[in-house]
PDB file of C-alpha atoms in Angstrom:
ATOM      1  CA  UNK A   1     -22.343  79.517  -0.531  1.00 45.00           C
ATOM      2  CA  UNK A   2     -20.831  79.592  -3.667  1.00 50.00           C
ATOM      3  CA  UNK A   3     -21.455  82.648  -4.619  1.00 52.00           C
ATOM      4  CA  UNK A   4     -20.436  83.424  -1.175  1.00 40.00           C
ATOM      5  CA  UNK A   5     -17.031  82.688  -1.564  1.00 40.00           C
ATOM      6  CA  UNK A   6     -16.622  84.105  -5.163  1.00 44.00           C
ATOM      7  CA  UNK A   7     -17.761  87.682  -3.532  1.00 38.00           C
ATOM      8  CA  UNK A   8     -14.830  86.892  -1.233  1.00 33.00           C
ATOM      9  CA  UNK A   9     -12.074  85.975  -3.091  1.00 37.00           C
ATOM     10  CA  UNK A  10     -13.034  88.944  -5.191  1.00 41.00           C
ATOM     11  CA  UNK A  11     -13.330  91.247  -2.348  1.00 35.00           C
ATOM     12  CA  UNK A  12      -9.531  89.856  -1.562  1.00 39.00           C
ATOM     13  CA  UNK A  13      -8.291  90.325  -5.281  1.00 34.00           C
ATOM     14  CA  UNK A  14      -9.730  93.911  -5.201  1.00 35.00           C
ATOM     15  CA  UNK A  15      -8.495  95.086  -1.446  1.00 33.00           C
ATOM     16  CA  UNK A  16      -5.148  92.909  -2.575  1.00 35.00           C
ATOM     17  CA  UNK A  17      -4.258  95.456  -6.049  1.00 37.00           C
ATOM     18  CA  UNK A  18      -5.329  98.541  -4.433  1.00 35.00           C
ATOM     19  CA  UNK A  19      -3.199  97.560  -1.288  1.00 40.00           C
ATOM     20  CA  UNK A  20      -0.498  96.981  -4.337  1.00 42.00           C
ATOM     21  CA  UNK A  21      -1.182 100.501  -6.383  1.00 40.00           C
ATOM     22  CA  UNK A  22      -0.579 102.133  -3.296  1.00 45.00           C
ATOM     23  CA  UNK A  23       2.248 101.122  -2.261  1.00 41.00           C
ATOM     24  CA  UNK A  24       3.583 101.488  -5.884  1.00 46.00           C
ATOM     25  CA  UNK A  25       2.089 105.102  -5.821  1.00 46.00           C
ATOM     26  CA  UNK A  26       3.833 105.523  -2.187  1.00 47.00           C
ATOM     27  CA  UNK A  27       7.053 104.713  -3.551  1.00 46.00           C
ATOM     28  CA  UNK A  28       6.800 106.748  -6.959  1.00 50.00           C
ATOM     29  CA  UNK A  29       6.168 109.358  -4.326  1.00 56.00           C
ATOM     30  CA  UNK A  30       9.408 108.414  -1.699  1.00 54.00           C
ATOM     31  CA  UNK A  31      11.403 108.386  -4.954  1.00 52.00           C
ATOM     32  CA  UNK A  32      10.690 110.389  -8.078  1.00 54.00           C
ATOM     33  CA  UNK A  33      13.127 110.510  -9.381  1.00 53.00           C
ATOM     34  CA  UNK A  34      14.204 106.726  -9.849  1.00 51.00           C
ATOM     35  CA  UNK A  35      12.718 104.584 -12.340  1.00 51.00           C
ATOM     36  CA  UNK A  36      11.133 101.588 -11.183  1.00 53.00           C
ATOM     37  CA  UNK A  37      13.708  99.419 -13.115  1.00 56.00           C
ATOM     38  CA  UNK A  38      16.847 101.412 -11.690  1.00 54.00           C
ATOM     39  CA  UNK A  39      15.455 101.544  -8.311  1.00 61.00           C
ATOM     40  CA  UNK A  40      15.383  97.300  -8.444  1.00 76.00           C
ATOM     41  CA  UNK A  41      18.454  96.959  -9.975  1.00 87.00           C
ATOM     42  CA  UNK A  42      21.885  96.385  -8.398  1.00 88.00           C
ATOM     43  CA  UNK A  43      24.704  98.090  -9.867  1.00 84.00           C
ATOM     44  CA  UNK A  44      28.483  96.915  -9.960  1.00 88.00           C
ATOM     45  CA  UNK A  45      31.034  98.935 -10.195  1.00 85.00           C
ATOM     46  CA  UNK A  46      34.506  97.160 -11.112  1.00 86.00           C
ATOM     47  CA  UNK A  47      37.749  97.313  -9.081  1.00 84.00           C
ATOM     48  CA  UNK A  48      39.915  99.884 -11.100  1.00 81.00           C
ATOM     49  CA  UNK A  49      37.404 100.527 -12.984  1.00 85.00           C
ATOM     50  CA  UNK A  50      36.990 104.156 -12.257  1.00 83.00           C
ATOM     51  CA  UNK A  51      40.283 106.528 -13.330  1.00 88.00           C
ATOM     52  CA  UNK A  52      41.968 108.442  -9.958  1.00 92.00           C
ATOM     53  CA  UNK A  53      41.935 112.164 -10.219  1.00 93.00           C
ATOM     54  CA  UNK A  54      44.658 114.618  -8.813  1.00 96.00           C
ATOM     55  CA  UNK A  55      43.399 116.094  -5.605  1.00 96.00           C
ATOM     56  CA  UNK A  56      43.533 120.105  -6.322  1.00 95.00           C
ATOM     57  CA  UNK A  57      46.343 122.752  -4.977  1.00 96.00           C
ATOM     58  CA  UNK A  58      43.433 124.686  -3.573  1.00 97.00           C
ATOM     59  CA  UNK A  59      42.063 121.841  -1.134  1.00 97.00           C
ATOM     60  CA  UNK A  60      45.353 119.725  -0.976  1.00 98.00           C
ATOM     61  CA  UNK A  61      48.753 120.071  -0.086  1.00 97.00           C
ATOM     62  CA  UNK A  62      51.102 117.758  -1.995  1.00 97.00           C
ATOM     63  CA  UNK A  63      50.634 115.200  -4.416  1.00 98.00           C
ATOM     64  CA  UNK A  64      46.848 113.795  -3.631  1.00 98.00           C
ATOM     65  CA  UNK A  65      45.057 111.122  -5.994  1.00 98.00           C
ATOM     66  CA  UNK A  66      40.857 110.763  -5.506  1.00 97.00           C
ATOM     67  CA  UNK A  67      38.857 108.093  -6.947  1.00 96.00           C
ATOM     68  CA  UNK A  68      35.266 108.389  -6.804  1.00 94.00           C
ATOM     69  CA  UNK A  69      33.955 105.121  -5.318  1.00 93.00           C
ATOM     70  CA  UNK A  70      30.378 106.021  -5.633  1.00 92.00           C
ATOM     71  CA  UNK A  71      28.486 109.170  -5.883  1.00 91.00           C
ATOM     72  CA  UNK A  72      25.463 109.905  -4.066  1.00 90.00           C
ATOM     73  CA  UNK A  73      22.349 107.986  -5.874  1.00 86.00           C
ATOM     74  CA  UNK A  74      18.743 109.704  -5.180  1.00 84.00           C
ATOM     75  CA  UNK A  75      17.099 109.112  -2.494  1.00 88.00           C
ATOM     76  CA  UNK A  76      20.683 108.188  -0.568  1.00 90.00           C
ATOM     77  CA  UNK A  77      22.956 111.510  -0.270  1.00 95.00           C
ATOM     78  CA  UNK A  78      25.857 109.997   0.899  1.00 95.00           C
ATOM     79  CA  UNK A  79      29.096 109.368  -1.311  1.00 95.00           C
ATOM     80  CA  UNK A  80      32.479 107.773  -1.220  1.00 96.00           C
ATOM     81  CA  UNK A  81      35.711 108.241  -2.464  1.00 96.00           C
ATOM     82  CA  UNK A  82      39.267 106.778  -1.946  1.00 97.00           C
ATOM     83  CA  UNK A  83      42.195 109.157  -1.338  1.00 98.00           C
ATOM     84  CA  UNK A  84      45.178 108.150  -1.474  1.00 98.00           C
ATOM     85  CA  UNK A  85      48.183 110.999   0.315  1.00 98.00           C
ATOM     86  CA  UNK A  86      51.910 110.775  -0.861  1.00 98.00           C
ATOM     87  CA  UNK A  87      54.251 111.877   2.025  1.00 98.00           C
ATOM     88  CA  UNK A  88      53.386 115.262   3.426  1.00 97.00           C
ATOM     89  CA  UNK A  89      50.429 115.591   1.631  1.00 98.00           C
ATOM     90  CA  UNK A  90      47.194 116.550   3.418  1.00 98.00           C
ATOM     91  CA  UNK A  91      44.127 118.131   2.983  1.00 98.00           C
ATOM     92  CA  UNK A  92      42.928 121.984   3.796  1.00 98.00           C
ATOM     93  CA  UNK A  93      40.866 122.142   6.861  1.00 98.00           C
ATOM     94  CA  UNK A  94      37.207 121.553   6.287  1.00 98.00           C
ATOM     95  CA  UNK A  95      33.654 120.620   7.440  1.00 98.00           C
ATOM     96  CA  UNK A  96      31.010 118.174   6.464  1.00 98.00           C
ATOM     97  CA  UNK A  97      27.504 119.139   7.497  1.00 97.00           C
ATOM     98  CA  UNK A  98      26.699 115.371   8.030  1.00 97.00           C
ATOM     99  CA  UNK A  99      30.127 114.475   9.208  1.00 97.00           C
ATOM    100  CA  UNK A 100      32.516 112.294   7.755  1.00 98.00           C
ATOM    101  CA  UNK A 101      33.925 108.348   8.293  1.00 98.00           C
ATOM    102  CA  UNK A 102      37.780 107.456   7.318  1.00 98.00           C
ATOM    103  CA  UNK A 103      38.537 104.129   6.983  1.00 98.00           C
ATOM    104  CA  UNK A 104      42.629 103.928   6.823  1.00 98.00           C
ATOM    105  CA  UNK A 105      42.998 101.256   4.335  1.00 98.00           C
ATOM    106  CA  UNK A 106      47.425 101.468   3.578  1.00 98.00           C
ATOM    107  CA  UNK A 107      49.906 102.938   5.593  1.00 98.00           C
ATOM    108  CA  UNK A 108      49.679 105.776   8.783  1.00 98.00           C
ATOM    109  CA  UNK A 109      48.503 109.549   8.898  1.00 98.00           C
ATOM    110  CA  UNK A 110      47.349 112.126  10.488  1.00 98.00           C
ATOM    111  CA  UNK A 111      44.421 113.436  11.512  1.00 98.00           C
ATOM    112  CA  UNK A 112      43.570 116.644  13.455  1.00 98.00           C
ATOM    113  CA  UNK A 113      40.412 118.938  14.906  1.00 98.00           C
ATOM    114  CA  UNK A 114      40.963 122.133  15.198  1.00 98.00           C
ATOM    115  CA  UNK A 115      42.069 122.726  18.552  1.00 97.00           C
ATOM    116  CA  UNK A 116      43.043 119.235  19.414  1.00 97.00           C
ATOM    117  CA  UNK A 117      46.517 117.715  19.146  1.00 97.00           C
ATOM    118  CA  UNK A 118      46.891 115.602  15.928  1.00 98.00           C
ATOM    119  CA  UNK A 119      46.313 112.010  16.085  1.00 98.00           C
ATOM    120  CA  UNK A 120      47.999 108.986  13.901  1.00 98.00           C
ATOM    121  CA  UNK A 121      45.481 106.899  12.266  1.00 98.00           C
ATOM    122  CA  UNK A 122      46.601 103.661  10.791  1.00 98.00           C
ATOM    123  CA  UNK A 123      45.614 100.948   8.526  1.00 98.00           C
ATOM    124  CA  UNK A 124      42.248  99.597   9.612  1.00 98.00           C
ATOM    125  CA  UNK A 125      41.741 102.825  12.028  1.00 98.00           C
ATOM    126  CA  UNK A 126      38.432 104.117  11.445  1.00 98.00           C
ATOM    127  CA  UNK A 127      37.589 107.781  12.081  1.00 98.00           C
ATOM    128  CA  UNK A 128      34.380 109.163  12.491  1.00 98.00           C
ATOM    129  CA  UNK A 129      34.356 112.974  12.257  1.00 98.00           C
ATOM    130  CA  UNK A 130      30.613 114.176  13.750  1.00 98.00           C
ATOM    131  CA  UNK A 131      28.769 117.602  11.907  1.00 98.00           C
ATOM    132  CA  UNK A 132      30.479 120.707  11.333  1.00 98.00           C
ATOM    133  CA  UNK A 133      33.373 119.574  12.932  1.00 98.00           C
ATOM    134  CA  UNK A 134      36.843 121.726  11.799  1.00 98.00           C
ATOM    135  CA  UNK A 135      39.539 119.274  10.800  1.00 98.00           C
ATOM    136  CA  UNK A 136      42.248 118.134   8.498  1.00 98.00           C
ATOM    137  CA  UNK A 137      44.012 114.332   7.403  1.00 98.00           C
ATOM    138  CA  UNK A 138      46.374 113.408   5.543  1.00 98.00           C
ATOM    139  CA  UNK A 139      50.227 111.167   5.635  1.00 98.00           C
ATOM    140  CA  UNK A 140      52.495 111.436   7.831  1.00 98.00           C
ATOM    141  CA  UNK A 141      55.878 113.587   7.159  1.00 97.00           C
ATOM    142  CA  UNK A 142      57.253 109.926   6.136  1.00 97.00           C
ATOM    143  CA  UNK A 143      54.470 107.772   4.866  1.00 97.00           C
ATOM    144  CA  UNK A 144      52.196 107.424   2.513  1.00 98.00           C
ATOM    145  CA  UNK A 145      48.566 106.845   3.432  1.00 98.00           C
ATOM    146  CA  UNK A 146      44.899 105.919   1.974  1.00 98.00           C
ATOM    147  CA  UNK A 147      41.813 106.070   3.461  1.00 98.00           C
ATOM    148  CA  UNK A 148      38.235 105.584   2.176  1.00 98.00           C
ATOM    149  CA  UNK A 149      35.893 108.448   2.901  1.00 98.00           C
ATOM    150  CA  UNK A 150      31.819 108.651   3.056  1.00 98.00           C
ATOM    151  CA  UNK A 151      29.937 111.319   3.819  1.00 97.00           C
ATOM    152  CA  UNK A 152      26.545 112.787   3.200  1.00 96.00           C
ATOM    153  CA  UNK A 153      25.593 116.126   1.242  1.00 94.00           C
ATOM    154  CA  UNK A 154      23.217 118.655   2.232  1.00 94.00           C
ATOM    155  CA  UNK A 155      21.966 120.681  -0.851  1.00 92.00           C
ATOM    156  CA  UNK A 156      24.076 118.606  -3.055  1.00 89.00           C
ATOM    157  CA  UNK A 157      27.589 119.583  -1.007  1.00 94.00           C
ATOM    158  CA  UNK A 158      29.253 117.251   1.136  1.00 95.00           C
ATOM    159  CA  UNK A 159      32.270 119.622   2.372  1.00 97.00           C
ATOM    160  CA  UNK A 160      33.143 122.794   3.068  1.00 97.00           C
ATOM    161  CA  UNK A 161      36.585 123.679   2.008  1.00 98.00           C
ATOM    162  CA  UNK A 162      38.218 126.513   4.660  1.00 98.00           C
ATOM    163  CA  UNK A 163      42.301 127.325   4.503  1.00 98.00           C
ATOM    164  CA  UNK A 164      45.181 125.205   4.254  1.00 98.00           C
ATOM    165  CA  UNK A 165      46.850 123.776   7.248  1.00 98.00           C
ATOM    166  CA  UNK A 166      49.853 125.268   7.756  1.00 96.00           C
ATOM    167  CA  UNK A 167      54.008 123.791   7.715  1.00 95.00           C
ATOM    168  CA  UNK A 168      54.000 124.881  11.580  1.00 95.00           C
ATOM    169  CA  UNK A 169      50.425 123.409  12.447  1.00 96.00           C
ATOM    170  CA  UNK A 170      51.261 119.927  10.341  1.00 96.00           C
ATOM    171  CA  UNK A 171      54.589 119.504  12.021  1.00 88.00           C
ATOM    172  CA  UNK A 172      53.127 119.779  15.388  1.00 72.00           C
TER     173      UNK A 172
END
Protein backbone atom coordinates (compact mmCIF):
# COMPACT_ATOMS: atom_id res chain seq x y z
CA UNK A 1 0.00 0.00 0.00
CA UNK A 2 2.76 2.02 0.64
CA UNK A 3 4.42 1.76 -2.16
CA UNK A 4 1.09 2.23 -3.63
CA UNK A 5 0.71 5.60 -2.74
CA UNK A 6 4.39 6.69 -3.34
CA UNK A 7 3.77 5.52 -7.21
CA UNK A 8 0.87 7.97 -6.86
CA UNK A 9 1.98 10.93 -5.50
CA UNK A 10 4.78 10.53 -7.97
CA UNK A 11 2.58 9.90 -10.84
CA UNK A 12 0.86 13.42 -9.56
CA UNK A 13 4.31 15.29 -9.18
CA UNK A 14 5.24 14.09 -12.74
CA UNK A 15 1.65 14.74 -14.66
CA UNK A 16 1.69 18.09 -12.21
CA UNK A 17 5.40 19.71 -13.93
CA UNK A 18 4.67 18.57 -17.31
CA UNK A 19 1.07 20.08 -16.98
CA UNK A 20 3.40 23.21 -15.69
CA UNK A 21 6.22 23.10 -18.71
CA UNK A 22 3.48 23.28 -20.95
CA UNK A 23 1.77 25.82 -20.11
CA UNK A 24 5.10 27.77 -19.66
CA UNK A 25 6.05 26.51 -23.24
CA UNK A 26 2.33 27.64 -24.39
CA UNK A 27 2.91 30.99 -23.22
CA UNK A 28 6.65 31.44 -24.48
CA UNK A 29 4.77 30.54 -27.61
CA UNK A 30 1.47 33.22 -27.18
CA UNK A 31 4.24 35.73 -26.40
CA UNK A 32 7.79 35.68 -27.70
CA UNK A 33 8.64 38.30 -27.48
CA UNK A 34 8.11 39.21 -23.66
CA UNK A 35 10.33 38.03 -21.07
CA UNK A 36 8.88 36.09 -18.43
CA UNK A 37 9.83 38.82 -15.84
CA UNK A 38 8.31 41.79 -18.01
CA UNK A 39 5.34 39.86 -18.90
CA UNK A 40 4.60 39.55 -14.73
CA UNK A 41 5.45 42.81 -13.99
CA UNK A 42 3.21 45.88 -13.69
CA UNK A 43 4.47 49.01 -14.96
CA UNK A 44 3.65 52.67 -13.70
CA UNK A 45 3.84 55.34 -15.56
CA UNK A 46 3.74 58.80 -13.55
CA UNK A 47 1.24 61.66 -14.05
CA UNK A 48 3.33 64.29 -16.08
CA UNK A 49 5.72 62.18 -16.36
CA UNK A 50 5.85 61.87 -20.07
CA UNK A 51 6.79 65.44 -22.07
CA UNK A 52 3.64 66.65 -24.63
CA UNK A 53 4.67 66.89 -28.20
CA UNK A 54 3.34 69.48 -30.83
CA UNK A 55 0.78 67.80 -33.00
CA UNK A 56 2.28 68.30 -36.75
CA UNK A 57 1.04 71.00 -39.56
CA UNK A 58 0.60 68.02 -41.82
CA UNK A 59 -2.09 66.09 -39.60
CA UNK A 60 -3.26 69.16 -37.49
CA UNK A 61 -4.65 72.38 -37.93
CA UNK A 62 -3.71 74.87 -35.21
CA UNK A 63 -1.83 74.66 -32.20
CA UNK A 64 -2.20 70.71 -31.09
CA UNK A 65 -0.17 69.18 -28.02
CA UNK A 66 0.04 64.95 -27.87
CA UNK A 67 1.22 63.06 -25.01
CA UNK A 68 1.79 59.52 -25.42
CA UNK A 69 -0.09 57.78 -22.58
CA UNK A 70 1.04 54.37 -23.48
CA UNK A 71 2.27 52.74 -26.54
CA UNK A 72 1.21 49.51 -27.73
CA UNK A 73 3.10 46.63 -25.54
CA UNK A 74 3.43 43.07 -27.46
CA UNK A 75 1.02 40.97 -27.50
CA UNK A 76 -1.66 44.11 -26.92
CA UNK A 77 -1.67 46.50 -30.17
CA UNK A 78 -3.62 49.07 -28.87
CA UNK A 79 -2.20 52.59 -27.71
CA UNK A 80 -3.22 55.80 -26.08
CA UNK A 81 -2.50 59.22 -26.19
CA UNK A 82 -3.93 62.54 -24.79
CA UNK A 83 -4.54 65.46 -27.17
CA UNK A 84 -5.15 68.36 -26.08
CA UNK A 85 -6.82 71.19 -29.18
CA UNK A 86 -6.39 75.04 -28.61
CA UNK A 87 -9.36 76.93 -30.25
CA UNK A 88 -9.85 76.05 -33.88
CA UNK A 89 -7.53 73.46 -33.89
CA UNK A 90 -8.48 70.04 -35.29
CA UNK A 91 -7.18 67.19 -36.81
CA UNK A 92 -6.95 66.12 -40.78
CA UNK A 93 -9.50 63.58 -41.64
CA UNK A 94 -8.42 60.04 -41.03
CA UNK A 95 -9.10 56.29 -40.46
CA UNK A 96 -8.19 53.71 -37.93
CA UNK A 97 -8.37 50.14 -39.18
CA UNK A 98 -9.52 49.03 -35.63
CA UNK A 99 -11.44 52.15 -34.93
CA UNK A 100 -10.92 54.61 -32.43
CA UNK A 101 -12.51 55.66 -28.65
CA UNK A 102 -12.44 59.56 -27.48
CA UNK A 103 -12.94 60.15 -24.14
CA UNK A 104 -13.56 64.19 -23.81
CA UNK A 105 -11.78 64.81 -20.66
CA UNK A 106 -11.80 69.30 -20.59
CA UNK A 107 -13.87 71.50 -22.40
CA UNK A 108 -16.31 70.91 -25.86
CA UNK A 109 -15.43 69.97 -29.60
CA UNK A 110 -16.22 68.73 -32.48
CA UNK A 111 -16.41 65.76 -34.05
CA UNK A 112 -17.47 64.79 -37.63
CA UNK A 113 -17.83 61.58 -40.26
CA UNK A 114 -17.54 62.27 -43.42
CA UNK A 115 -20.84 62.83 -44.70
CA UNK A 116 -22.57 63.43 -41.45
CA UNK A 117 -23.24 66.80 -39.82
CA UNK A 118 -20.65 67.58 -37.06
CA UNK A 119 -21.45 66.76 -33.60
CA UNK A 120 -20.27 68.60 -30.14
CA UNK A 121 -18.68 66.27 -27.81
CA UNK A 122 -18.13 67.42 -24.30
CA UNK A 123 -16.34 66.66 -21.19
CA UNK A 124 -17.07 63.08 -20.19
CA UNK A 125 -18.64 62.37 -23.87
CA UNK A 126 -17.22 59.30 -25.09
CA UNK A 127 -16.92 58.59 -28.82
CA UNK A 128 -16.46 55.45 -30.34
CA UNK A 129 -15.44 55.70 -34.01
CA UNK A 130 -15.96 51.84 -35.60
CA UNK A 131 -13.15 50.55 -38.59
CA UNK A 132 -12.26 52.52 -41.46
CA UNK A 133 -14.55 55.03 -40.63
CA UNK A 134 -13.63 58.77 -42.40
CA UNK A 135 -13.65 61.43 -39.72
CA UNK A 136 -12.16 64.42 -38.05
CA UNK A 137 -12.20 66.10 -34.06
CA UNK A 138 -11.03 68.68 -32.70
CA UNK A 139 -12.26 72.32 -30.43
CA UNK A 140 -14.72 74.19 -31.11
CA UNK A 141 -14.23 77.77 -32.98
CA UNK A 142 -14.25 79.07 -29.16
CA UNK A 143 -12.98 76.41 -26.85
CA UNK A 144 -10.38 74.55 -26.06
CA UNK A 145 -10.75 70.79 -25.78
CA UNK A 146 -8.88 67.37 -24.65
CA UNK A 147 -9.73 64.09 -25.20
CA UNK A 148 -7.96 60.76 -24.53
CA UNK A 149 -7.65 58.51 -27.54
CA UNK A 150 -7.03 54.48 -27.88
CA UNK A 151 -6.88 52.67 -30.69
CA UNK A 152 -5.38 49.53 -32.08
CA UNK A 153 -2.63 49.13 -34.94
CA UNK A 154 -2.64 46.78 -37.68
CA UNK A 155 0.97 46.19 -39.03
CA UNK A 156 2.28 48.51 -36.47
CA UNK A 157 -0.11 51.68 -37.78
CA UNK A 158 -2.95 52.82 -35.92
CA UNK A 159 -4.18 55.72 -38.43
CA UNK A 160 -4.35 56.66 -41.65
CA UNK A 161 -3.76 60.28 -42.21
CA UNK A 162 -6.01 61.62 -45.50
CA UNK A 163 -6.42 65.71 -46.16
CA UNK A 164 -7.13 68.45 -43.97
CA UNK A 165 -10.60 69.50 -43.17
CA UNK A 166 -11.31 72.46 -44.66
CA UNK A 167 -12.32 76.47 -43.11
CA UNK A 168 -15.81 75.88 -45.01
CA UNK A 169 -16.31 72.12 -43.84
CA UNK A 170 -15.16 73.08 -39.97
CA UNK A 171 -17.45 76.05 -39.84
CA UNK A 172 -20.38 74.06 -40.87
Amino acid sequence: MKRFAGTLISLSLLVLAVSQAQTGAMLADAFPTASAQAFHSIKVTRSGSQQPSKGSAERFTGSVQIEELFPAHDPSRTSGGMVMFERGARSTWHTHPFGQILIVTDGTGWIQQWGNPIEEIRKGDVAWIPPGVKHWHGATPNTAMTHVAIQEQLDGKAVVWMEKVTEEQYRK
